[in-house]
Every structure is written in C-alpha cells, then in structure tokens.
Short mmCIF file of C-alpha atoms in Angstrom, two decimals:
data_model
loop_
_atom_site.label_atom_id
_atom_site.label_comp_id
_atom_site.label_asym_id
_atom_site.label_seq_id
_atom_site.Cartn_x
_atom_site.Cartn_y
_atom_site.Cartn_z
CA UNK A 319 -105.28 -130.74 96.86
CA UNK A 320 -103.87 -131.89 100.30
CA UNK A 321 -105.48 -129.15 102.99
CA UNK A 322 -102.26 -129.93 105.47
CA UNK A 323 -104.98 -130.02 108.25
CA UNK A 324 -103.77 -131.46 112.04
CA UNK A 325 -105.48 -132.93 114.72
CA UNK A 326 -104.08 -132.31 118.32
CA UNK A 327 -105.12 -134.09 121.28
CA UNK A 328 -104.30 -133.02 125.11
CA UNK A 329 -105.73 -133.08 128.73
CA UNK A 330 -107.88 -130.32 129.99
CA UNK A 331 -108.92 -128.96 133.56
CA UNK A 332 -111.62 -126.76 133.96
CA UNK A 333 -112.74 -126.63 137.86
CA UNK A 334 -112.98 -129.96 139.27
CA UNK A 335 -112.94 -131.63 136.05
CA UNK A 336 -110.41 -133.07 134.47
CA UNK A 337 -111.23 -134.17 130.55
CA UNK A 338 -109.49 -135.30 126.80
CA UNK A 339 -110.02 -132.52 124.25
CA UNK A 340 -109.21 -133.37 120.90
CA UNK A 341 -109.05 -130.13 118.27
CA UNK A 342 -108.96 -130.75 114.52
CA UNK A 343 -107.38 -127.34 112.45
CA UNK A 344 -107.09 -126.20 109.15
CA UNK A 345 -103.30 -125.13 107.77
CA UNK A 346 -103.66 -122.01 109.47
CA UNK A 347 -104.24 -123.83 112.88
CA UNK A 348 -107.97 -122.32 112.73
CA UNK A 349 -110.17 -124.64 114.56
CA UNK A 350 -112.44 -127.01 112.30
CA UNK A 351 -113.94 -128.93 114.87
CA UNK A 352 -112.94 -129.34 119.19
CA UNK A 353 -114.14 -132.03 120.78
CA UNK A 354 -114.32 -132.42 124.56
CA UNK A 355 -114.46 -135.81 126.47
CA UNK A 356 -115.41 -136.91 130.14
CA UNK A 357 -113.94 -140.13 130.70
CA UNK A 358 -116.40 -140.20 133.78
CA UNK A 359 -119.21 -140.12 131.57
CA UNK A 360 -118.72 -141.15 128.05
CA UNK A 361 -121.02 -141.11 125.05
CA UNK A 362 -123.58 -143.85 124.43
CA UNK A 363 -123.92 -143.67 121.14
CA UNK A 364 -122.94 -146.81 119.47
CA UNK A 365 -124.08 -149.02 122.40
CA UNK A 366 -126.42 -151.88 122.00
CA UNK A 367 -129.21 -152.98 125.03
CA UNK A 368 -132.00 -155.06 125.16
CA UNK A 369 -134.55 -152.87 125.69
CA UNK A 370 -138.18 -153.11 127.07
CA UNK A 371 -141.24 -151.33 125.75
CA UNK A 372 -142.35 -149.04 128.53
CA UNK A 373 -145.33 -146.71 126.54
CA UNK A 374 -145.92 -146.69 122.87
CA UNK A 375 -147.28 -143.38 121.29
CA UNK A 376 -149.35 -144.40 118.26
CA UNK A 377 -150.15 -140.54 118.10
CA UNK A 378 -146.13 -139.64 117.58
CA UNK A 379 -145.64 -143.01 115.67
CA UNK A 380 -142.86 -143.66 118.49
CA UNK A 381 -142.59 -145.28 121.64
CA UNK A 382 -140.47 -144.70 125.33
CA UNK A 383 -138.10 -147.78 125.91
CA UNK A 384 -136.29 -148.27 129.23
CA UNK A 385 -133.16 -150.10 130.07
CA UNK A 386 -132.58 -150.09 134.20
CA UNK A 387 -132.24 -146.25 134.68
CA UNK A 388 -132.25 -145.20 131.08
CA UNK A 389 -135.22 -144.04 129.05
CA UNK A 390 -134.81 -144.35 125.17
CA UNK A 391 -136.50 -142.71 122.45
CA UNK A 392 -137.65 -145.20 119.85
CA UNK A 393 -138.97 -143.43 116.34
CA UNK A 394 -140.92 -146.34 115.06
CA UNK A 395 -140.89 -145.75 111.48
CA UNK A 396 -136.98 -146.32 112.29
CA UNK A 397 -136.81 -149.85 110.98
CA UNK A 398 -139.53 -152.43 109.49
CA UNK A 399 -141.13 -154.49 111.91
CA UNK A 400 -140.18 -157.72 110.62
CA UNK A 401 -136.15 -156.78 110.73
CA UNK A 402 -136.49 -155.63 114.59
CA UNK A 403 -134.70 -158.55 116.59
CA UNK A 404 -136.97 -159.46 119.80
CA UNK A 405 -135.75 -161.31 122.90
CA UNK A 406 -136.72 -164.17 124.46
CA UNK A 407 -140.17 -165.27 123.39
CA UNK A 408 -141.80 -162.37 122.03
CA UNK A 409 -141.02 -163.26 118.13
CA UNK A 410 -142.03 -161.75 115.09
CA UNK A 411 -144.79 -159.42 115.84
CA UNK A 412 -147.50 -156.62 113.87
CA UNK A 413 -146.78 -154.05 116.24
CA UNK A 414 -145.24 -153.20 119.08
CA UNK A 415 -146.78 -153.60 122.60
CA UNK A 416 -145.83 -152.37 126.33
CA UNK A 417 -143.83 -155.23 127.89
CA UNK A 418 -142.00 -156.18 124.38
CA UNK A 419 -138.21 -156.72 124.69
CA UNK A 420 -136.00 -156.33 121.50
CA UNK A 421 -132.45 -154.86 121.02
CA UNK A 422 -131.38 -151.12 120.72
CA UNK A 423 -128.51 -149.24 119.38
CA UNK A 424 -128.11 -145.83 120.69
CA UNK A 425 -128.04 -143.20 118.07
CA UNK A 426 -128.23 -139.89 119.80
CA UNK A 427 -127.18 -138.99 122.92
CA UNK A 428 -129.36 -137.12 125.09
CA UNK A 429 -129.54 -133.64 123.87
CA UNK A 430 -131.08 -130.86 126.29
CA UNK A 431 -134.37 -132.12 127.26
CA UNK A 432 -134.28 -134.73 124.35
CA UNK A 433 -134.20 -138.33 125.15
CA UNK A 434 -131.34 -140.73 124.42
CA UNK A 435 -132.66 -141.87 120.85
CA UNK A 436 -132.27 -145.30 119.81
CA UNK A 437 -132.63 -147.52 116.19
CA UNK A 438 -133.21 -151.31 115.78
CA UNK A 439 -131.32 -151.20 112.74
CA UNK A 440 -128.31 -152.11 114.88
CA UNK A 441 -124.68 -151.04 112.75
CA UNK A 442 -121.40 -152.85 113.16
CA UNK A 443 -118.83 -151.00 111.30
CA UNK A 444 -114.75 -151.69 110.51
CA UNK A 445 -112.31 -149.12 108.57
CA UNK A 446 -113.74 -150.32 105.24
CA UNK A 447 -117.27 -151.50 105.88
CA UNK A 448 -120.51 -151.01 107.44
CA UNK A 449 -122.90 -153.78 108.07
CA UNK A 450 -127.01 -153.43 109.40
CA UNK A 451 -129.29 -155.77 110.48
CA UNK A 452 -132.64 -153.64 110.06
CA UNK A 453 -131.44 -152.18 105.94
CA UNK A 454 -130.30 -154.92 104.27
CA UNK A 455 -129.69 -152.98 101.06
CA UNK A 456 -125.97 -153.54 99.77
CA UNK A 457 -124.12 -150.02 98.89
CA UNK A 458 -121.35 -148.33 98.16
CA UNK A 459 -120.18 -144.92 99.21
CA UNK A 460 -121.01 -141.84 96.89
CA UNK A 461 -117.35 -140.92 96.62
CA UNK A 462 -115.91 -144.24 95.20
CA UNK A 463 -116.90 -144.09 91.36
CA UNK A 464 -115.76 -144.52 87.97
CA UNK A 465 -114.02 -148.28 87.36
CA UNK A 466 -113.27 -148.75 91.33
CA UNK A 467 -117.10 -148.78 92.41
CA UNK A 468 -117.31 -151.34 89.39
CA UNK A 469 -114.88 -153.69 90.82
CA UNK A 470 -116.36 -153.25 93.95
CA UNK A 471 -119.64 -154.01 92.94
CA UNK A 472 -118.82 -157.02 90.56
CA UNK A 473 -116.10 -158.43 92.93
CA UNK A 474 -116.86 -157.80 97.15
CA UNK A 475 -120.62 -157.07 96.55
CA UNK A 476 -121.36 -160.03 94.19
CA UNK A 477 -119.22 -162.55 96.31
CA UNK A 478 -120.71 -161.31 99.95
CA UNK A 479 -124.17 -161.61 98.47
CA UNK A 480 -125.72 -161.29 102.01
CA UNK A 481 -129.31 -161.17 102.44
CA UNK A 482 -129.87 -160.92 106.39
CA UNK A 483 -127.57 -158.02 106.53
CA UNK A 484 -127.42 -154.38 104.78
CA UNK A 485 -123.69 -153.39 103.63
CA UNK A 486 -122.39 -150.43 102.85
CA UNK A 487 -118.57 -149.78 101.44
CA UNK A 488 -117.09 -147.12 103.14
CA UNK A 489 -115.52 -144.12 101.18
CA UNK A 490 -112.02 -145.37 102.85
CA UNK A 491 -112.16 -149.12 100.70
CA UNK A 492 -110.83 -147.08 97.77
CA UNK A 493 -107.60 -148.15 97.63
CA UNK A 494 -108.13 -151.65 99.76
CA UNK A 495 -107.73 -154.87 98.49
CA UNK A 496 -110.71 -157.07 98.18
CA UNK A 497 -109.48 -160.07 100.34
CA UNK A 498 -108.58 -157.13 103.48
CA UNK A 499 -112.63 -156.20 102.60
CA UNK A 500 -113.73 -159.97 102.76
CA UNK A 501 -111.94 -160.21 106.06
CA UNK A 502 -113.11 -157.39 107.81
CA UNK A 503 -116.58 -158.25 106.41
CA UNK A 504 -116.26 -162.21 107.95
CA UNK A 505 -114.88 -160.20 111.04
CA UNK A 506 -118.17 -158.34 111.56
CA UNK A 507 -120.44 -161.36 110.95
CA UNK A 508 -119.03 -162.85 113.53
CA UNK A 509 -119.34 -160.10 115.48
CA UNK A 510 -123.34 -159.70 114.57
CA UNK A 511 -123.39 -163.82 114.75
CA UNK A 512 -121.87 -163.91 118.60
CA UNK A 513 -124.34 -160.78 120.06
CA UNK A 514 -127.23 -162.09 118.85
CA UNK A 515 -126.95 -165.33 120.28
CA UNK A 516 -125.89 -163.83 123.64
CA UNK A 517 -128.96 -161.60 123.57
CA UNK A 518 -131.44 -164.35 123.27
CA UNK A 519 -130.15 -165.69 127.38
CA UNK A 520 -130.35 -161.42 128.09
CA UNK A 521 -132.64 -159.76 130.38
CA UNK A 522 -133.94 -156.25 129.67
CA UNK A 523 -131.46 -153.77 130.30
CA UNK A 524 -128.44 -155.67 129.46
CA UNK A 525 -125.81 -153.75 127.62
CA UNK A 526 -124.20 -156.14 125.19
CA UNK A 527 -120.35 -154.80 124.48
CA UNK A 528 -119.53 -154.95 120.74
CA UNK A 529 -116.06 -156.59 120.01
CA UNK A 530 -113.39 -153.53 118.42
CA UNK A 531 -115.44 -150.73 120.44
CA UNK A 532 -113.22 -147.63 120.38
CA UNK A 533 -112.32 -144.33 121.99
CA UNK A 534 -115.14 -141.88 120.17
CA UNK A 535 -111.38 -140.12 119.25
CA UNK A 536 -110.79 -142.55 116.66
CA UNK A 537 -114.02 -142.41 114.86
CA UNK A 538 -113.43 -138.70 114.38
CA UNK A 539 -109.91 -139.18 113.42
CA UNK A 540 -110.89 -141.69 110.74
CA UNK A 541 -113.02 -138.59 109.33
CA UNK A 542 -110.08 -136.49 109.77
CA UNK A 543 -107.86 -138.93 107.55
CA UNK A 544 -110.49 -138.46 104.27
CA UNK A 545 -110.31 -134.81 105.19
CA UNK A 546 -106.76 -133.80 104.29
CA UNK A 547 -105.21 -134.40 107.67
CA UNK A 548 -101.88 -134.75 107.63
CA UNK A 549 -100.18 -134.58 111.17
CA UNK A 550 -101.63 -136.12 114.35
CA UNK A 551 -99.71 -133.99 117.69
CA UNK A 552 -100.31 -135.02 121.22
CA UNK A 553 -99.02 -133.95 125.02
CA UNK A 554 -100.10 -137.18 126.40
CA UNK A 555 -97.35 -139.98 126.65
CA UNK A 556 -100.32 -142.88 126.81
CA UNK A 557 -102.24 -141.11 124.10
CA UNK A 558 -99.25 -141.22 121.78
CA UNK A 559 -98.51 -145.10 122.52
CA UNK A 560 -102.17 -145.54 121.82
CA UNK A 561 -101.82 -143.62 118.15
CA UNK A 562 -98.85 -145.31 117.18
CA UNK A 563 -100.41 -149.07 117.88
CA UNK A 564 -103.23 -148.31 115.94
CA UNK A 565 -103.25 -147.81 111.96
CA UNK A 566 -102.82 -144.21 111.19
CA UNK A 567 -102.81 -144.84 107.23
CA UNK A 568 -99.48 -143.32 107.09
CA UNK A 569 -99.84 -140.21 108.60
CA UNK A 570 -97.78 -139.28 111.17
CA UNK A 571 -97.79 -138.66 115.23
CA UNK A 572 -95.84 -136.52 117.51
CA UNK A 573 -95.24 -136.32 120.70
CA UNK A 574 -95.42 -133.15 121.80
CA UNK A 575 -92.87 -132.78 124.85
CA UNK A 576 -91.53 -129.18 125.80
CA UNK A 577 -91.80 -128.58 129.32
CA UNK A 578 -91.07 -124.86 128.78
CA UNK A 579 -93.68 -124.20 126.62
CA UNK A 580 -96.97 -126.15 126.82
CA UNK A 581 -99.12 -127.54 123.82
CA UNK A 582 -102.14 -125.35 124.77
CA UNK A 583 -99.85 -122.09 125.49
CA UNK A 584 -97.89 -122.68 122.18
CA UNK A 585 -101.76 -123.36 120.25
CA UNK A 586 -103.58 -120.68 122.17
CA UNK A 587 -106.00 -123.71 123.48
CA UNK A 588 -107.86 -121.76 125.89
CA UNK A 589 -108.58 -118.94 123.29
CA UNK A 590 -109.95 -120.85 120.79
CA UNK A 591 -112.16 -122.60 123.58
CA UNK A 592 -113.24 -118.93 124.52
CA UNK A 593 -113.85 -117.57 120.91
CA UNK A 594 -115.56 -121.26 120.06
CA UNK A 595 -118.30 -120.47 122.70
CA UNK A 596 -118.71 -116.64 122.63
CA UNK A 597 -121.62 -114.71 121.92
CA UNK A 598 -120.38 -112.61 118.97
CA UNK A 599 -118.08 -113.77 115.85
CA UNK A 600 -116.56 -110.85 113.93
CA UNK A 601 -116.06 -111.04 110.44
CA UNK A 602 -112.98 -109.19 108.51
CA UNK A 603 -115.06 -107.16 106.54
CA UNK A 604 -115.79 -105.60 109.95
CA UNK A 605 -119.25 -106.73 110.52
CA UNK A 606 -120.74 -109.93 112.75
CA UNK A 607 -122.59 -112.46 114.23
CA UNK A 608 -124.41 -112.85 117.11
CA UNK A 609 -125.53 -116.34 118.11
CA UNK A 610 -127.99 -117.29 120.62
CA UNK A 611 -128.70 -120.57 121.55
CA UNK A 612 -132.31 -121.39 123.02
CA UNK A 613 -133.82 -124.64 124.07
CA UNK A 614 -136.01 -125.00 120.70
CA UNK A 615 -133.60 -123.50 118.14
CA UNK A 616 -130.56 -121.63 117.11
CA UNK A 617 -130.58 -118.07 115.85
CA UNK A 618 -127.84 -116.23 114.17
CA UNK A 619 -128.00 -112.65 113.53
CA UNK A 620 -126.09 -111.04 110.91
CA UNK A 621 -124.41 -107.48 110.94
CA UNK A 622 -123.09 -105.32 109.21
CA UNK A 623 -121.01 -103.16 112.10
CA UNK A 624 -119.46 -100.28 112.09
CA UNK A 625 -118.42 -101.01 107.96
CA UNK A 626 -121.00 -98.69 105.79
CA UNK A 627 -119.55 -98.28 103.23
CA UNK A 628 -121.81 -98.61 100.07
CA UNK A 629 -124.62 -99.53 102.78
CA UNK A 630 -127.37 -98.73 100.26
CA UNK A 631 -126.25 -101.23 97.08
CA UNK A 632 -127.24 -104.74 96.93
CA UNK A 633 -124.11 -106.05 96.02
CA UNK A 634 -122.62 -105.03 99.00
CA UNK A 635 -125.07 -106.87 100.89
CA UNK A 636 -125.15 -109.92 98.61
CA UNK A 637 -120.95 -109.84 99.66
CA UNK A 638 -121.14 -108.81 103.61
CA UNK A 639 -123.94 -111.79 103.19
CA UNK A 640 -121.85 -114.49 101.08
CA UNK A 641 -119.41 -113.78 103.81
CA UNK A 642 -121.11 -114.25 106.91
CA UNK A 643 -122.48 -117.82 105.64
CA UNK A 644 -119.21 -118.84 104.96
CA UNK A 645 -118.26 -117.85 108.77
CA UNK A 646 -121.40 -119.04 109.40
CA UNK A 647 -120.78 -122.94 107.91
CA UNK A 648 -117.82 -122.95 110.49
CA UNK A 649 -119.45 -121.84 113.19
CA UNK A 650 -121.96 -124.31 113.12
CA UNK A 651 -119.43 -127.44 112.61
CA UNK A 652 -117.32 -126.34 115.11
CA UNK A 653 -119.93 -125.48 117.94
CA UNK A 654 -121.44 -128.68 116.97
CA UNK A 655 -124.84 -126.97 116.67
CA UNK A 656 -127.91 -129.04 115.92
CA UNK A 657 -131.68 -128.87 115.30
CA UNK A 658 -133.50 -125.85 113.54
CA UNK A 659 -131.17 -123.33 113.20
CA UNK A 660 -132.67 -119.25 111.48
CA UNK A 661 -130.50 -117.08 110.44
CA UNK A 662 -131.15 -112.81 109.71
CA UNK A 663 -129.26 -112.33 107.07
CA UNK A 664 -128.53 -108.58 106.40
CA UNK A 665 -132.12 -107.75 104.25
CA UNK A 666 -131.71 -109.03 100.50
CA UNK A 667 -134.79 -107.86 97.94
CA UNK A 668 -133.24 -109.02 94.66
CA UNK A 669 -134.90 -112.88 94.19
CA UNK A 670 -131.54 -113.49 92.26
CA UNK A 671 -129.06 -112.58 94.68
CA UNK A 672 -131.41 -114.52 97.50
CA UNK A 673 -131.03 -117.51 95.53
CA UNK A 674 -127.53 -116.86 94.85
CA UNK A 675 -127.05 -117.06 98.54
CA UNK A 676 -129.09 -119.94 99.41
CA UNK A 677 -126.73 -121.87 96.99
CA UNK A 678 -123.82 -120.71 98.39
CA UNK A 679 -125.03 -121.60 101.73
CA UNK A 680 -126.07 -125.04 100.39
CA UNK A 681 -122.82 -125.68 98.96
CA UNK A 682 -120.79 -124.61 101.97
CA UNK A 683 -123.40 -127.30 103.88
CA UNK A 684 -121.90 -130.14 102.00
CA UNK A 685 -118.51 -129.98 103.60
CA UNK A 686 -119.55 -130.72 107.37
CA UNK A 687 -119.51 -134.23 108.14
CA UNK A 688 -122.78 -133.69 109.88
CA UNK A 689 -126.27 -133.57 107.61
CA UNK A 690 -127.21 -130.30 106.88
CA UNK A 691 -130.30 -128.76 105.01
CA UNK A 692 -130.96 -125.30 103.88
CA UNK A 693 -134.82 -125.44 103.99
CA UNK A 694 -135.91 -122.15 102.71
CA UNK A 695 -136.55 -118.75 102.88
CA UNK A 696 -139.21 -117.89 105.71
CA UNK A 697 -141.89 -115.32 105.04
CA UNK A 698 -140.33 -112.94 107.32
CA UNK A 699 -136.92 -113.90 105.26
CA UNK A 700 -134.90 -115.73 107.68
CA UNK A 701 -133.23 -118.49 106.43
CA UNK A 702 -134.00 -121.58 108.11
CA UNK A 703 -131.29 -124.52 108.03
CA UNK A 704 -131.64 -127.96 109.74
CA UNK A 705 -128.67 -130.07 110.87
CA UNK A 706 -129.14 -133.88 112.34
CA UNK A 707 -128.62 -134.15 116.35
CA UNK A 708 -125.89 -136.64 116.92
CA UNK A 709 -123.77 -135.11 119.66
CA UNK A 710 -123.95 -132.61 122.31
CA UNK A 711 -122.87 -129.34 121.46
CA UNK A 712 -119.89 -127.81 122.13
CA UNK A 713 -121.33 -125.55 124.80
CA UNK A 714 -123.21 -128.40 125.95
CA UNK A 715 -120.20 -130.73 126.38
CA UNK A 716 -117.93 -128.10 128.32
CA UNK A 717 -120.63 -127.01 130.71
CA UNK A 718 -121.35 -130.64 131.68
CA UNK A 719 -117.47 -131.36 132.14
CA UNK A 720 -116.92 -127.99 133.91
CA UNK A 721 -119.61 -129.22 136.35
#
C-alpha cells in the first residue's frame, strides 16, 4: 500500500545560524523523521583518512587513532587483521602497534563525549550496490526474494565473482537490469582501484575524497523512496535544480514559491521543531510521556494523566501501554535517539500481557531505518531498548547549529 509520505526541504535560521533542514512526513504531514544540516560543519561519516595508531587498548580490545586534529575510535574486533589496508611500509601485520598507519572510514560521528568512531572495512556504495574491502562476503538484501533474488544470485553474483571485495545488493536493484548493476559495480571498482593506489603516496591524516560523494540529503531521500514517498517539496530555487538533475525514480519535485505564505508558516515548521524536542509527548488517550535525555542513557516515563478510567484492570493498562510504545517508536526515530534507552511503562503483572507488549514493541522496532533491540524486561521492570549511534540527535544537531 503506497503511504503518500513527502519529504520537504527548506532553509532555517535560528540565532546566528543559518542551516538546511530537511523533514520527511507521513500522509497526515506528521513528522517521521527532521533532519538539520550545518553546511559550516558537515557530517564525517562516510569519509576515508589514513590514519595513525596513537594508543592501543588491549584491555577494551580497541585502540585511539589520530588524523591531524581528529581523534578516532577504532573497535578492533571491527575487521580481520589481514583485510585492514596499511600504508606505506607497514604491511600485513599480527596486531596492531602505536605508530601503524592504515586507512579509516568514519562510521559515527562524534556523539556527546563519544569519539568519532571509525571501521577498516571501508564501504563504497551506488543506488543498487554496496561494495567492502574488510567483508568480502557476497549478499543480497533481505527484501528482494522469491525468483528475483534467484536471478540475482545466478546472474550479477555468479558473473562479479569478486573475491577481494564483499558485495551486497541493495533492496533498490529489484527492478534494475543486470547490465545497469554490472556498471555501477565496474564504477565502484574503479573507485576502490584509484583510492587505494593514491593512499599508498599518503601521509597520515590525509583525507582521501571518494568519487560520487553526496549531500547526506540524498542518502536519506534514497530511504525515503523504499518508504512510500511520493512527493519531494522545496523553498529553495538551487535545491530544486539540484533534485531535478539527479534521479528521483519518478517521483516528483516542487517548487514551492508563494511569497505570501511561506513553506514553514503553511507546514507549521517551527512547531513541529518545538513539539520534536519537548519534554512531554501527550498521547490521545489523554495520558503521556516524559523524556529525559542524560549523558549515559535515555529514559521515557509513561503516564497515564488525568484519564482513570478503569485505572484498576489490566487491560486498560496493557492498551494505555500498547499505545504509548507506538508513540514511543516515533519518538525515538524522529528525535534520532541512540544508545540505551529504559522505558517505565505504566506497571504490568500479567507475564502474558508483558510479553504481549514486548512484541508489539519489537515489531514497531522493525520499521525505523535505524537498528533497534528490545533487550528485556529489567528486574525493576523497565524495559530496556538499544538503538545503534550513527548520527547526532535531533536535540544534539539543533543546539550545535543554534550555537
């Protein structure tokens, strides 16, 4: 079923800062997911330096990498040793050792007091295809099956037959035609081909540029495409020459151009940037969250307000319950919230109806884009959920642009 979901993407001011916001809603024009921008300092992630090994910490199995002014975070169990790619004359080595230069791909930018986190398993990716240098295993997205991942497998696959690189089909090869796949995938070898034989004549922290690098827009608008979007609307004359030179897949853009009535008046922009970082979420059955951000975790609080009605049966708690974790799901995509997050539920003592809710909440997990883990009921029954660190959060990103 098509979910008639838009993307919108427009300037914003906030003090002395002037950044890109791009907002992705549902048909309703709810927001699914806002993401801020600061041209003046973008995103790492995706970049590729060579490195040099500044301490190793057998203790943590990791080790602290710098690159001129940047320190990296290097898990070591990250990639086997014989696929990490040295410089200059350290070659194929047992372990790693202070002074050792090798290549980096940011992963993770750097997230409260949290390093910027780097892999060796460097990624070079195109609209269909994904190719690694560190896992060389050959796969094919979880959402192309039935005859179609057969062709795949038996035609692309069989005929790349690479053994120095991983590849991975992309969900998004589907409907493309194997000699578009073969292309792109000759594309990116070159691409992998021409940066390592620039890093080998590289000092350490050298920042090698990787051909078809793109506005972090366009990464989430590819998402966005396999999501149900259907229109892309923008304010911004440059932004919209940008969309319509690049492939859209058929959807279509507008350019948003009333000068009586802006994009982020007609939208409500600055309310949804409000309600997106405020403290309390209500919910329609008249209860609501509380959220509350802390340097080691998340915590969400669940209430039941001023609703008490049938206060003292489970299954009103199971449903005030089912209903906050939907709310809940949302909240955590579109705040961008990462780490160890605990949530209070309202108190549950049926076993049955606690697993009926760690299901649903599992289940409602599987949509965000981001990896997400329930992990369990604690002993004091919160429910503890885990969600990968990629990006800032939301209230991270506007408080560094509003700076």
């Amino acid at each position: 079923m098509t979910k008639n979901n838009r993307c919108f993407i427009t300037e914003w001011t906030s003090g002395q800062k002037q950044m890109e916001l791009l907002l992705y809603l549902d048909a309703h024009d709810h927001p699914i997911e806002i993401h801020p921008y600061d041209a003046s300092s973008p995103s790492l992630i995706g970049n590729i330096y060579v490195a040099r090994v500044d301490r190793v910490m057998p203790q943590i199995h990791a080790a602290f990498l710098k690159a001129d002014d940047l320190t990296f975070f290097y898990p070591m169990e990250d990639t086997a040793m014989e696929n990490i790619i040295f410089t200059g004359k350290n070659g194929k080595k047992d372990a790693l050792v202070e002074g050792d230069e090798l290549l980096v791909q940011v992963i993770r930018d750097a997230i409260k007091s949290k390093e910027i986190c780097v892999s060796t398993n460097l990624s070079f990716s195109s609209a269909h295809l994904l190719l690694t240098t560190g896992n060389r295993l050959h796969g094919i997205s979880k959402k192309i099956s039935g005859e179609r991942r057969k062709q795949i497998q038996s035609g692309f696959l069989d005929r790349v037959a690479d053994e120095n690189l991983g590849i991975v089909v992309r969900t998004n090869a589907m409907e493309c035609d194997e000699d578009l796949l073969y292309a792109e995938y000759r594309m990116l070898q070159d691409s992998v081909s021409d940066l390592l034989s620039r890093a080998k004549h590289l000092v350490a922290g050298s920042l090698l540029s990787v051909s078809g690098q793109r506005h972090p827009f366009f990464e989430h608008i590819d998402r966005f495409q396999r999501e149900g979007l259907t229109e892309i609307v923008t304010d911004d004359p440059v932004w919209y020459d940008r969309l319509k030179e690049t492939d859209t897949e058929g959807i279509p853009v507008r350019l948003y151009a009333d000068p009586a009535y802006s994009l982020k008046q007609l939208y409500g922009i600055e309310q949804m940037l409000t309600q997106a970082l405020a403290q309390k979420v209500y919910l329609s059955s008249g209860g609501y969250l509380v959220i509350e951000p802390t340097e080691a975790l998340t915590v969400i609080d669940v209430n039941s307000g001023n609703n008490t009605k049938k206060k003292k049966k489970d299954d009103y708690y199971l449903s005030n319950n089912m209903e906050a974790a939907k709310e809940i799901a949302r909240q955590v995509r579109l705040r961008n919230i990462s780490g160890i997050i605990v949530v209070d539920f309202i108190n549950l003592k049926n076993k049955e109806q606690k697993d009926a809710l760690t299901t649903y909440m599992k289940s409602l997990l599987k949509e965000d884009y981001v990896k997400a883990n329930v992990v369990d009921f604690t002993r004091l029954d919160l429910m503890e959920i885990t969600r990968a660190k990629k990006y800032q959060s939301l209230q991270q990103a506007l408080s560094y642009c509003t700076q």
